[in-house]
């Protein structure tokens, strides 16, 4: 795992926020998907790129069409592709192809969180997953490759990048809570997270 604290300047964070807002607007807004067990997520999502990550009663998967609109997802902006490729080089993945970026928004609420999970929907589980945090801080928990492995907590702050690669690629992780009001990037606070994935 590589945690780069304060990797992005405030100006870059504002630019990333603008790109994310634009993607959400093209996609017709963000959605709160359903998990296979029928429960709703405690965050909202959207994607950009050739496919998007989706979840519903039928399971988790990547889809070429946005189920909300039945249209393709917004294209990946060149600025995002470049940022992801630059970060991948830091973990010795010069051939990394960021094919999709999942955008998660967590409102400034004690209910916002993301349960313990492993990112294993990708067809190719070797390439790293790159995460960028914007807005409020969160308490992030990360363990091993088995759900029951002990976890450690870290704080992800605005401007941080976190890369799960190599042995940590399949580590279980969770967003335990958002620390509302720790950043002023978003007018009503809350946290935004971008995760880049090479799916194939
Ligand atoms: C989040 N992040 O930070 C959720 N997944 O809001 C993730 O689930 C994640 O940070 C894979 C790799 C890095 C991550
Ligand atoms: Fe994840």
JSON list of C-alpha atoms and ligand atoms in Angstrom, two decimals:
[
{"chain": "A", "resi": 1, "resn": "UNK", "atom": "CA", "xyz": [0.00, 0.00, 0.00]},
{"chain": "A", "resi": 2, "resn": "UNK", "atom": "CA", "xyz": [1.24, 3.47, -0.79]},
{"chain": "A", "resi": 3, "resn": "UNK", "atom": "CA", "xyz": [-0.31, 6.40, 1.08]},
{"chain": "A", "resi": 4, "resn": "UNK", "atom": "CA", "xyz": [0.77, 9.78, -0.30]},
{"chain": "A", "resi": 5, "resn": "UNK", "atom": "CA", "xyz": [-0.37, 12.45, 2.10]},
{"chain": "A", "resi": 6, "resn": "UNK", "atom": "CA", "xyz": [-1.12, 15.89, 0.70]},
{"chain": "A", "resi": 7, "resn": "UNK", "atom": "CA", "xyz": [-0.17, 14.79, -2.82]},
{"chain": "A", "resi": 8, "resn": "UNK", "atom": "CA", "xyz": [-2.53, 17.32, -4.46]},
{"chain": "A", "resi": 9, "resn": "UNK", "atom": "CA", "xyz": [-2.45, 21.08, -3.87]},
{"chain": "A", "resi": 10, "resn": "UNK", "atom": "CA", "xyz": [-5.68, 22.95, -3.03]},
{"chain": "A", "resi": 11, "resn": "UNK", "atom": "CA", "xyz": [-5.77, 24.22, -6.63]},
{"chain": "A", "resi": 12, "resn": "UNK", "atom": "CA", "xyz": [-5.49, 20.65, -7.94]},
{"chain": "A", "resi": 13, "resn": "UNK", "atom": "CA", "xyz": [-8.18, 19.50, -5.50]},
{"chain": "A", "resi": 14, "resn": "UNK", "atom": "CA", "xyz": [-10.49, 22.20, -6.82]},
{"chain": "A", "resi": 15, "resn": "UNK", "atom": "CA", "xyz": [-9.78, 21.10, -10.38]},
{"chain": "A", "resi": 16, "resn": "UNK", "atom": "CA", "xyz": [-10.48, 17.46, -9.47]},
{"chain": "A", "resi": 17, "resn": "UNK", "atom": "CA", "xyz": [-13.75, 18.52, -7.83]},
{"chain": "A", "resi": 18, "resn": "UNK", "atom": "CA", "xyz": [-14.75, 20.39, -10.98]},
{"chain": "A", "resi": 19, "resn": "UNK", "atom": "CA", "xyz": [-13.97, 17.35, -13.15]},
{"chain": "A", "resi": 20, "resn": "UNK", "atom": "CA", "xyz": [-16.02, 15.11, -10.83]},
{"chain": "A", "resi": 21, "resn": "UNK", "atom": "CA", "xyz": [-18.96, 17.52, -10.87]},
{"chain": "A", "resi": 22, "resn": "UNK", "atom": "CA", "xyz": [-18.84, 17.65, -14.64]},
{"chain": "A", "resi": 23, "resn": "UNK", "atom": "CA", "xyz": [-18.84, 13.84, -14.89]},
{"chain": "A", "resi": 24, "resn": "UNK", "atom": "CA", "xyz": [-21.83, 13.63, -12.53]},
{"chain": "A", "resi": 25, "resn": "UNK", "atom": "CA", "xyz": [-23.68, 16.25, -14.60]},
{"chain": "A", "resi": 26, "resn": "UNK", "atom": "CA", "xyz": [-23.01, 14.40, -17.89]},
{"chain": "A", "resi": 27, "resn": "UNK", "atom": "CA", "xyz": [-24.25, 11.18, -16.25]},
{"chain": "A", "resi": 28, "resn": "UNK", "atom": "CA", "xyz": [-27.43, 12.88, -15.04]},
{"chain": "A", "resi": 29, "resn": "UNK", "atom": "CA", "xyz": [-26.40, 12.91, -11.37]},
{"chain": "A", "resi": 30, "resn": "UNK", "atom": "CA", "xyz": [-25.13, 10.44, -8.79]},
{"chain": "A", "resi": 31, "resn": "UNK", "atom": "CA", "xyz": [-27.08, 7.43, -7.57]},
{"chain": "A", "resi": 32, "resn": "UNK", "atom": "CA", "xyz": [-27.37, 5.48, -4.34]},
{"chain": "A", "resi": 33, "resn": "UNK", "atom": "CA", "xyz": [-27.14, 1.88, -5.54]},
{"chain": "A", "resi": 34, "resn": "UNK", "atom": "CA", "xyz": [-28.58, -1.25, -3.96]},
{"chain": "A", "resi": 35, "resn": "UNK", "atom": "CA", "xyz": [-26.38, -4.07, -2.70]},
{"chain": "A", "resi": 36, "resn": "UNK", "atom": "CA", "xyz": [-27.12, -7.66, -3.73]},
{"chain": "A", "resi": 37, "resn": "UNK", "atom": "CA", "xyz": [-28.78, -8.14, -0.31]},
{"chain": "A", "resi": 38, "resn": "UNK", "atom": "CA", "xyz": [-31.20, -5.29, -1.06]},
{"chain": "A", "resi": 39, "resn": "UNK", "atom": "CA", "xyz": [-29.68, -2.73, 1.34]},
{"chain": "A", "resi": 40, "resn": "UNK", "atom": "CA", "xyz": [-28.87, 0.73, 0.05]},
{"chain": "A", "resi": 41, "resn": "UNK", "atom": "CA", "xyz": [-25.37, 2.17, 0.06]},
{"chain": "A", "resi": 42, "resn": "UNK", "atom": "CA", "xyz": [-24.59, 4.91, 2.56]},
{"chain": "A", "resi": 43, "resn": "UNK", "atom": "CA", "xyz": [-22.89, 6.96, -0.13]},
{"chain": "A", "resi": 44, "resn": "UNK", "atom": "CA", "xyz": [-23.75, 7.95, -3.69]},
{"chain": "A", "resi": 45, "resn": "UNK", "atom": "CA", "xyz": [-21.83, 6.98, -6.81]},
{"chain": "A", "resi": 46, "resn": "UNK", "atom": "CA", "xyz": [-21.16, 7.53, -10.45]},
{"chain": "A", "resi": 47, "resn": "UNK", "atom": "CA", "xyz": [-18.41, 6.55, -12.89]},
{"chain": "A", "resi": 48, "resn": "UNK", "atom": "CA", "xyz": [-16.54, 7.71, -15.95]},
{"chain": "A", "resi": 49, "resn": "UNK", "atom": "CA", "xyz": [-14.65, 5.76, -18.56]},
{"chain": "A", "resi": 50, "resn": "UNK", "atom": "CA", "xyz": [-15.37, 2.91, -20.98]},
{"chain": "A", "resi": 51, "resn": "UNK", "atom": "CA", "xyz": [-17.25, 1.02, -18.25]},
{"chain": "A", "resi": 52, "resn": "UNK", "atom": "CA", "xyz": [-18.63, 1.90, -14.82]},
{"chain": "A", "resi": 53, "resn": "UNK", "atom": "CA", "xyz": [-18.86, -0.11, -11.62]},
{"chain": "A", "resi": 54, "resn": "UNK", "atom": "CA", "xyz": [-22.45, -0.92, -10.72]},
{"chain": "A", "resi": 55, "resn": "UNK", "atom": "CA", "xyz": [-24.29, -2.76, -7.97]},
{"chain": "A", "resi": 56, "resn": "UNK", "atom": "CA", "xyz": [-27.85, -4.04, -7.77]},
{"chain": "A", "resi": 57, "resn": "UNK", "atom": "CA", "xyz": [-29.84, -7.10, -6.70]},
{"chain": "A", "resi": 58, "resn": "UNK", "atom": "CA", "xyz": [-28.02, -9.12, -9.37]},
{"chain": "A", "resi": 59, "resn": "UNK", "atom": "CA", "xyz": [-24.58, -8.36, -7.94]},
{"chain": "A", "resi": 60, "resn": "UNK", "atom": "CA", "xyz": [-21.50, -6.23, -8.51]},
{"chain": "A", "resi": 61, "resn": "UNK", "atom": "CA", "xyz": [-20.08, -5.76, -11.99]},
{"chain": "A", "resi": 62, "resn": "UNK", "atom": "CA", "xyz": [-18.70, -3.39, -14.59]},
{"chain": "A", "resi": 63, "resn": "UNK", "atom": "CA", "xyz": [-21.15, -2.21, -17.21]},
{"chain": "A", "resi": 64, "resn": "UNK", "atom": "CA", "xyz": [-20.78, -0.28, -20.46]},
{"chain": "A", "resi": 65, "resn": "UNK", "atom": "CA", "xyz": [-24.12, 1.39, -19.83]},
{"chain": "A", "resi": 66, "resn": "UNK", "atom": "CA", "xyz": [-25.18, 3.51, -16.88]},
{"chain": "A", "resi": 67, "resn": "UNK", "atom": "CA", "xyz": [-28.31, 1.72, -15.59]},
{"chain": "A", "resi": 68, "resn": "UNK", "atom": "CA", "xyz": [-29.79, 5.09, -14.59]},
{"chain": "A", "resi": 69, "resn": "UNK", "atom": "CA", "xyz": [-29.83, 6.40, -18.16]},
{"chain": "A", "resi": 70, "resn": "UNK", "atom": "CA", "xyz": [-29.11, 3.36, -20.34]},
{"chain": "A", "resi": 71, "resn": "UNK", "atom": "CA", "xyz": [-26.38, 5.48, -21.91]},
{"chain": "A", "resi": 72, "resn": "UNK", "atom": "CA", "xyz": [-22.59, 5.08, -21.75]},
{"chain": "A", "resi": 73, "resn": "UNK", "atom": "CA", "xyz": [-20.84, 6.73, -18.81]},
{"chain": "A", "resi": 74, "resn": "UNK", "atom": "CA", "xyz": [-19.07, 10.07, -19.31]},
{"chain": "A", "resi": 75, "resn": "UNK", "atom": "CA", "xyz": [-15.67, 9.62, -20.95]},
{"chain": "A", "resi": 76, "resn": "UNK", "atom": "CA", "xyz": [-12.57, 9.71, -18.75]},
{"chain": "A", "resi": 77, "resn": "UNK", "atom": "CA", "xyz": [-11.17, 13.25, -18.94]},
{"chain": "A", "resi": 78, "resn": "UNK", "atom": "CA", "xyz": [-7.58, 13.30, -20.25]},
{"chain": "A", "resi": 79, "resn": "UNK", "atom": "CA", "xyz": [-6.47, 15.10, -17.05]},
{"chain": "A", "resi": 80, "resn": "UNK", "atom": "CA", "xyz": [-7.66, 12.14, -14.94]},
{"chain": "A", "resi": 81, "resn": "UNK", "atom": "CA", "xyz": [-5.99, 9.56, -17.18]},
{"chain": "A", "resi": 82, "resn": "UNK", "atom": "CA", "xyz": [-2.74, 11.46, -16.86]},
{"chain": "A", "resi": 83, "resn": "UNK", "atom": "CA", "xyz": [-2.97, 11.76, -13.05]},
{"chain": "A", "resi": 84, "resn": "UNK", "atom": "CA", "xyz": [-3.69, 8.03, -12.68]},
{"chain": "A", "resi": 85, "resn": "UNK", "atom": "CA", "xyz": [-0.86, 6.98, -14.99]},
{"chain": "A", "resi": 86, "resn": "UNK", "atom": "CA", "xyz": [1.59, 9.21, -13.14]},
{"chain": "A", "resi": 87, "resn": "UNK", "atom": "CA", "xyz": [0.59, 7.68, -9.82]},
{"chain": "A", "resi": 88, "resn": "UNK", "atom": "CA", "xyz": [0.80, 4.13, -11.20]},
{"chain": "A", "resi": 89, "resn": "UNK", "atom": "CA", "xyz": [4.42, 4.73, -12.18]},
{"chain": "A", "resi": 90, "resn": "UNK", "atom": "CA", "xyz": [5.19, 5.26, -8.48]},
{"chain": "A", "resi": 91, "resn": "UNK", "atom": "CA", "xyz": [4.22, 1.62, -7.86]},
{"chain": "A", "resi": 92, "resn": "UNK", "atom": "CA", "xyz": [6.11, 0.34, -10.91]},
{"chain": "A", "resi": 93, "resn": "UNK", "atom": "CA", "xyz": [3.10, 0.00, -13.18]},
{"chain": "A", "resi": 94, "resn": "UNK", "atom": "CA", "xyz": [4.14, 2.04, -16.25]},
{"chain": "A", "resi": 95, "resn": "UNK", "atom": "CA", "xyz": [1.65, 0.19, -18.48]},
{"chain": "A", "resi": 96, "resn": "UNK", "atom": "CA", "xyz": [-1.34, 0.99, -16.26]},
{"chain": "A", "resi": 97, "resn": "UNK", "atom": "CA", "xyz": [-4.54, 1.74, -18.19]},
{"chain": "A", "resi": 98, "resn": "UNK", "atom": "CA", "xyz": [-7.09, 3.64, -16.08]},
{"chain": "A", "resi": 99, "resn": "UNK", "atom": "CA", "xyz": [-10.22, 2.34, -17.80]},
{"chain": "A", "resi": 100, "resn": "UNK", "atom": "CA", "xyz": [-12.73, 3.61, -15.29]},
{"chain": "A", "resi": 101, "resn": "UNK", "atom": "CA", "xyz": [-12.96, 5.90, -12.30]},
{"chain": "A", "resi": 102, "resn": "UNK", "atom": "CA", "xyz": [-15.60, 5.33, -9.63]},
{"chain": "A", "resi": 103, "resn": "UNK", "atom": "CA", "xyz": [-16.67, 8.49, -7.83]},
{"chain": "A", "resi": 104, "resn": "UNK", "atom": "CA", "xyz": [-18.12, 8.07, -4.33]},
{"chain": "A", "resi": 105, "resn": "UNK", "atom": "CA", "xyz": [-19.72, 10.93, -2.43]},
{"chain": "A", "resi": 106, "resn": "UNK", "atom": "CA", "xyz": [-20.27, 10.74, 1.32]},
{"chain": "A", "resi": 107, "resn": "UNK", "atom": "CA", "xyz": [-22.55, 13.42, 2.79]},
{"chain": "A", "resi": 108, "resn": "UNK", "atom": "CA", "xyz": [-21.38, 15.06, 6.03]},
{"chain": "A", "resi": 109, "resn": "UNK", "atom": "CA", "xyz": [-23.38, 12.65, 8.17]},
{"chain": "A", "resi": 110, "resn": "UNK", "atom": "CA", "xyz": [-22.65, 10.04, 10.82]},
{"chain": "A", "resi": 111, "resn": "UNK", "atom": "CA", "xyz": [-24.49, 7.55, 8.57]},
{"chain": "A", "resi": 112, "resn": "UNK", "atom": "CA", "xyz": [-22.09, 7.88, 5.64]},
{"chain": "A", "resi": 113, "resn": "UNK", "atom": "CA", "xyz": [-19.73, 4.94, 5.36]},
{"chain": "A", "resi": 114, "resn": "UNK", "atom": "CA", "xyz": [-18.62, 2.04, 3.17]},
{"chain": "A", "resi": 115, "resn": "UNK", "atom": "CA", "xyz": [-18.57, -1.44, 4.66]},
{"chain": "A", "resi": 116, "resn": "UNK", "atom": "CA", "xyz": [-15.60, -3.80, 4.72]},
{"chain": "A", "resi": 117, "resn": "UNK", "atom": "CA", "xyz": [-14.95, -5.05, 1.20]},
{"chain": "A", "resi": 118, "resn": "UNK", "atom": "CA", "xyz": [-12.35, -6.30, -1.23]},
{"chain": "A", "resi": 119, "resn": "UNK", "atom": "CA", "xyz": [-12.17, -4.82, -4.73]},
{"chain": "A", "resi": 120, "resn": "UNK", "atom": "CA", "xyz": [-12.40, -8.02, -6.74]},
{"chain": "A", "resi": 121, "resn": "UNK", "atom": "CA", "xyz": [-14.92, -7.27, -9.50]},
{"chain": "A", "resi": 122, "resn": "UNK", "atom": "CA", "xyz": [-12.16, -6.40, -11.98]},
{"chain": "A", "resi": 123, "resn": "UNK", "atom": "CA", "xyz": [-11.44, -9.05, -14.64]},
{"chain": "A", "resi": 124, "resn": "UNK", "atom": "CA", "xyz": [-7.74, -8.50, -14.06]},
{"chain": "A", "resi": 125, "resn": "UNK", "atom": "CA", "xyz": [-6.87, -8.35, -10.36]},
{"chain": "A", "resi": 126, "resn": "UNK", "atom": "CA", "xyz": [-3.20, -7.48, -10.87]},
{"chain": "A", "resi": 127, "resn": "UNK", "atom": "CA", "xyz": [-3.22, -3.75, -11.76]},
{"chain": "A", "resi": 128, "resn": "UNK", "atom": "CA", "xyz": [-3.35, -1.39, -8.80]},
{"chain": "A", "resi": 129, "resn": "UNK", "atom": "CA", "xyz": [-6.34, 0.61, -7.61]},
{"chain": "A", "resi": 130, "resn": "UNK", "atom": "CA", "xyz": [-5.64, 4.29, -7.10]},
{"chain": "A", "resi": 131, "resn": "UNK", "atom": "CA", "xyz": [-7.75, 6.37, -4.72]},
{"chain": "A", "resi": 132, "resn": "UNK", "atom": "CA", "xyz": [-7.88, 10.15, -4.41]},
{"chain": "A", "resi": 133, "resn": "UNK", "atom": "CA", "xyz": [-9.62, 11.79, -1.46]},
{"chain": "A", "resi": 134, "resn": "UNK", "atom": "CA", "xyz": [-11.27, 15.23, -1.53]},
{"chain": "A", "resi": 135, "resn": "UNK", "atom": "CA", "xyz": [-13.26, 17.15, 1.07]},
{"chain": "A", "resi": 136, "resn": "UNK", "atom": "CA", "xyz": [-13.73, 15.96, 4.64]},
{"chain": "A", "resi": 137, "resn": "UNK", "atom": "CA", "xyz": [-11.34, 13.54, 6.33]},
{"chain": "A", "resi": 138, "resn": "UNK", "atom": "CA", "xyz": [-12.43, 9.96, 6.88]},
{"chain": "A", "resi": 139, "resn": "UNK", "atom": "CA", "xyz": [-11.36, 7.09, 9.06]},
{"chain": "A", "resi": 140, "resn": "UNK", "atom": "CA", "xyz": [-10.25, 4.35, 6.70]},
{"chain": "A", "resi": 141, "resn": "UNK", "atom": "CA", "xyz": [-9.68, 0.84, 7.90]},
{"chain": "A", "resi": 142, "resn": "UNK", "atom": "CA", "xyz": [-7.49, -1.70, 6.10]},
{"chain": "A", "resi": 143, "resn": "UNK", "atom": "CA", "xyz": [-6.71, -5.35, 6.83]},
{"chain": "A", "resi": 144, "resn": "UNK", "atom": "CA", "xyz": [-5.45, -8.39, 4.98]},
{"chain": "A", "resi": 145, "resn": "UNK", "atom": "CA", "xyz": [-6.74, -10.60, 2.20]},
{"chain": "A", "resi": 146, "resn": "UNK", "atom": "CA", "xyz": [-9.20, -12.37, 4.49]},
{"chain": "A", "resi": 147, "resn": "UNK", "atom": "CA", "xyz": [-12.25, -10.62, 5.89]},
{"chain": "A", "resi": 148, "resn": "UNK", "atom": "CA", "xyz": [-11.32, -11.70, 9.44]},
{"chain": "A", "resi": 149, "resn": "UNK", "atom": "CA", "xyz": [-7.73, -10.44, 9.34]},
{"chain": "A", "resi": 150, "resn": "UNK", "atom": "CA", "xyz": [-6.93, -7.68, 11.85]},
{"chain": "A", "resi": 151, "resn": "UNK", "atom": "CA", "xyz": [-7.32, -4.15, 10.53]},
{"chain": "A", "resi": 152, "resn": "UNK", "atom": "CA", "xyz": [-5.48, -0.90, 11.12]},
{"chain": "A", "resi": 153, "resn": "UNK", "atom": "CA", "xyz": [-6.99, 2.56, 10.84]},
{"chain": "A", "resi": 154, "resn": "UNK", "atom": "CA", "xyz": [-5.67, 5.59, 9.04]},
{"chain": "A", "resi": 155, "resn": "UNK", "atom": "CA", "xyz": [-7.06, 9.00, 8.24]},
{"chain": "A", "resi": 156, "resn": "UNK", "atom": "CA", "xyz": [-7.54, 9.86, 4.58]},
{"chain": "A", "resi": 157, "resn": "UNK", "atom": "CA", "xyz": [-7.46, 13.62, 4.13]},
{"chain": "A", "resi": 158, "resn": "UNK", "atom": "CA", "xyz": [-8.23, 15.94, 1.24]},
{"chain": "A", "resi": 159, "resn": "UNK", "atom": "CA", "xyz": [-5.45, 15.74, -1.31]},
{"chain": "A", "resi": 160, "resn": "UNK", "atom": "CA", "xyz": [-4.27, 12.27, -0.27]},
{"chain": "A", "resi": 161, "resn": "UNK", "atom": "CA", "xyz": [-3.68, 9.47, -2.75]},
{"chain": "A", "resi": 162, "resn": "UNK", "atom": "CA", "xyz": [-3.79, 5.85, -1.67]},
{"chain": "A", "resi": 163, "resn": "UNK", "atom": "CA", "xyz": [-2.68, 3.02, -3.92]},
{"chain": "A", "resi": 164, "resn": "UNK", "atom": "CA", "xyz": [-3.51, -0.62, -3.28]},
{"chain": "A", "resi": 165, "resn": "UNK", "atom": "CA", "xyz": [-0.98, -2.59, -5.28]},
{"chain": "A", "resi": 166, "resn": "UNK", "atom": "CA", "xyz": [0.98, -5.83, -5.10]},
{"chain": "A", "resi": 167, "resn": "UNK", "atom": "CA", "xyz": [0.20, -7.63, -1.88]},
{"chain": "A", "resi": 168, "resn": "UNK", "atom": "CA", "xyz": [-2.28, -4.98, -0.71]},
{"chain": "A", "resi": 169, "resn": "UNK", "atom": "CA", "xyz": [-4.29, -5.07, -3.97]},
{"chain": "A", "resi": 170, "resn": "UNK", "atom": "CA", "xyz": [-6.85, -7.48, -2.49]},
{"chain": "A", "resi": 171, "resn": "UNK", "atom": "CA", "xyz": [-6.77, -6.21, 1.09]},
{"chain": "A", "resi": 172, "resn": "UNK", "atom": "CA", "xyz": [-10.16, -5.79, 2.76]},
{"chain": "A", "resi": 173, "resn": "UNK", "atom": "CA", "xyz": [-10.90, -2.14, 3.57]},
{"chain": "A", "resi": 174, "resn": "UNK", "atom": "CA", "xyz": [-13.69, 0.16, 4.72]},
{"chain": "A", "resi": 175, "resn": "UNK", "atom": "CA", "xyz": [-14.62, 3.79, 5.20]},
{"chain": "A", "resi": 176, "resn": "UNK", "atom": "CA", "xyz": [-15.65, 3.72, 8.87]},
{"chain": "A", "resi": 177, "resn": "UNK", "atom": "CA", "xyz": [-16.71, 7.31, 9.25]},
{"chain": "A", "resi": 178, "resn": "UNK", "atom": "CA", "xyz": [-16.56, 10.78, 7.80]},
{"chain": "A", "resi": 179, "resn": "UNK", "atom": "CA", "xyz": [-15.29, 13.58, 10.02]},
{"chain": "A", "resi": 180, "resn": "UNK", "atom": "CA", "xyz": [-17.74, 16.34, 9.01]},
{"chain": "A", "resi": 181, "resn": "UNK", "atom": "CA", "xyz": [-16.44, 19.86, 8.65]},
{"chain": "A", "resi": 182, "resn": "UNK", "atom": "CA", "xyz": [-12.74, 18.97, 8.47]},
{"chain": "A", "resi": 183, "resn": "UNK", "atom": "CA", "xyz": [-12.50, 20.50, 4.98]},
{"chain": "A", "resi": 184, "resn": "UNK", "atom": "CA", "xyz": [-14.12, 23.46, 3.28]},
{"chain": "A", "resi": 185, "resn": "UNK", "atom": "CA", "xyz": [-13.66, 22.23, -0.27]},
{"chain": "A", "resi": 186, "resn": "UNK", "atom": "CA", "xyz": [-17.36, 21.39, -0.54]},
{"chain": "A", "resi": 187, "resn": "UNK", "atom": "CA", "xyz": [-19.87, 24.04, 0.49]},
{"chain": "A", "resi": 188, "resn": "UNK", "atom": "CA", "xyz": [-21.96, 21.62, 2.56]},
{"chain": "A", "resi": 189, "resn": "UNK", "atom": "CA", "xyz": [-18.93, 19.56, 3.59]},
{"chain": "A", "resi": 190, "resn": "UNK", "atom": "CA", "xyz": [-18.83, 15.83, 2.93]},
{"chain": "A", "resi": 191, "resn": "UNK", "atom": "CA", "xyz": [-16.22, 13.69, 1.24]},
{"chain": "A", "resi": 192, "resn": "UNK", "atom": "CA", "xyz": [-15.55, 12.73, -2.35]},
{"chain": "A", "resi": 193, "resn": "UNK", "atom": "CA", "xyz": [-13.37, 9.78, -3.35]},
{"chain": "A", "resi": 194, "resn": "UNK", "atom": "CA", "xyz": [-12.18, 8.83, -6.81]},
{"chain": "A", "resi": 195, "resn": "UNK", "atom": "CA", "xyz": [-10.91, 5.30, -7.46]},
{"chain": "A", "resi": 196, "resn": "UNK", "atom": "CA", "xyz": [-9.22, 4.43, -10.73]},
{"chain": "A", "resi": 197, "resn": "UNK", "atom": "CA", "xyz": [-9.35, 0.90, -12.00]},
{"chain": "A", "resi": 198, "resn": "UNK", "atom": "CA", "xyz": [-7.86, -1.06, -14.85]},
{"chain": "A", "resi": 199, "resn": "UNK", "atom": "CA", "xyz": [-10.60, -3.64, -15.34]},
{"chain": "A", "resi": 200, "resn": "UNK", "atom": "CA", "xyz": [-9.25, -5.81, -18.17]},
{"chain": "B", "resi": 1, "resn": "LIG", "atom": "C1", "xyz": [-13.23, 5.50, -0.27]},
{"chain": "B", "resi": 1, "resn": "LIG", "atom": "N1", "xyz": [-12.23, 3.59, -1.23]},
{"chain": "B", "resi": 1, "resn": "LIG", "atom": "O1", "xyz": [-12.12, 5.88, 0.07]},
{"chain": "B", "resi": 1, "resn": "LIG", "atom": "C2", "xyz": [-13.43, 4.11, -0.76]},
{"chain": "B", "resi": 1, "resn": "LIG", "atom": "N2", "xyz": [-10.87, 0.78, -2.88]},
{"chain": "B", "resi": 1, "resn": "LIG", "atom": "O2", "xyz": [-14.22, 6.21, -0.20]},
{"chain": "B", "resi": 1, "resn": "LIG", "atom": "C3", "xyz": [-12.09, 2.32, -1.60]},
{"chain": "B", "resi": 1, "resn": "LIG", "atom": "O3", "xyz": [-13.00, 1.52, -1.47]},
{"chain": "B", "resi": 1, "resn": "LIG", "atom": "C4", "xyz": [-10.83, 1.90, -2.17]},
{"chain": "B", "resi": 1, "resn": "LIG", "atom": "O4", "xyz": [-9.60, 3.70, -1.28]},
{"chain": "B", "resi": 1, "resn": "LIG", "atom": "C5", "xyz": [-9.75, 0.32, -3.46]},
{"chain": "B", "resi": 1, "resn": "LIG", "atom": "C6", "xyz": [-8.57, 0.99, -3.35]},
{"chain": "B", "resi": 1, "resn": "LIG", "atom": "C7", "xyz": [-8.49, 2.14, -2.62]},
{"chain": "B", "resi": 1, "resn": "LIG", "atom": "C8", "xyz": [-9.65, 2.60, -2.02]},
{"chain": "B", "resi": 2, "resn": "LIG", "atom": "FE1", "xyz": [-12.58, -0.35, -2.36]}
]
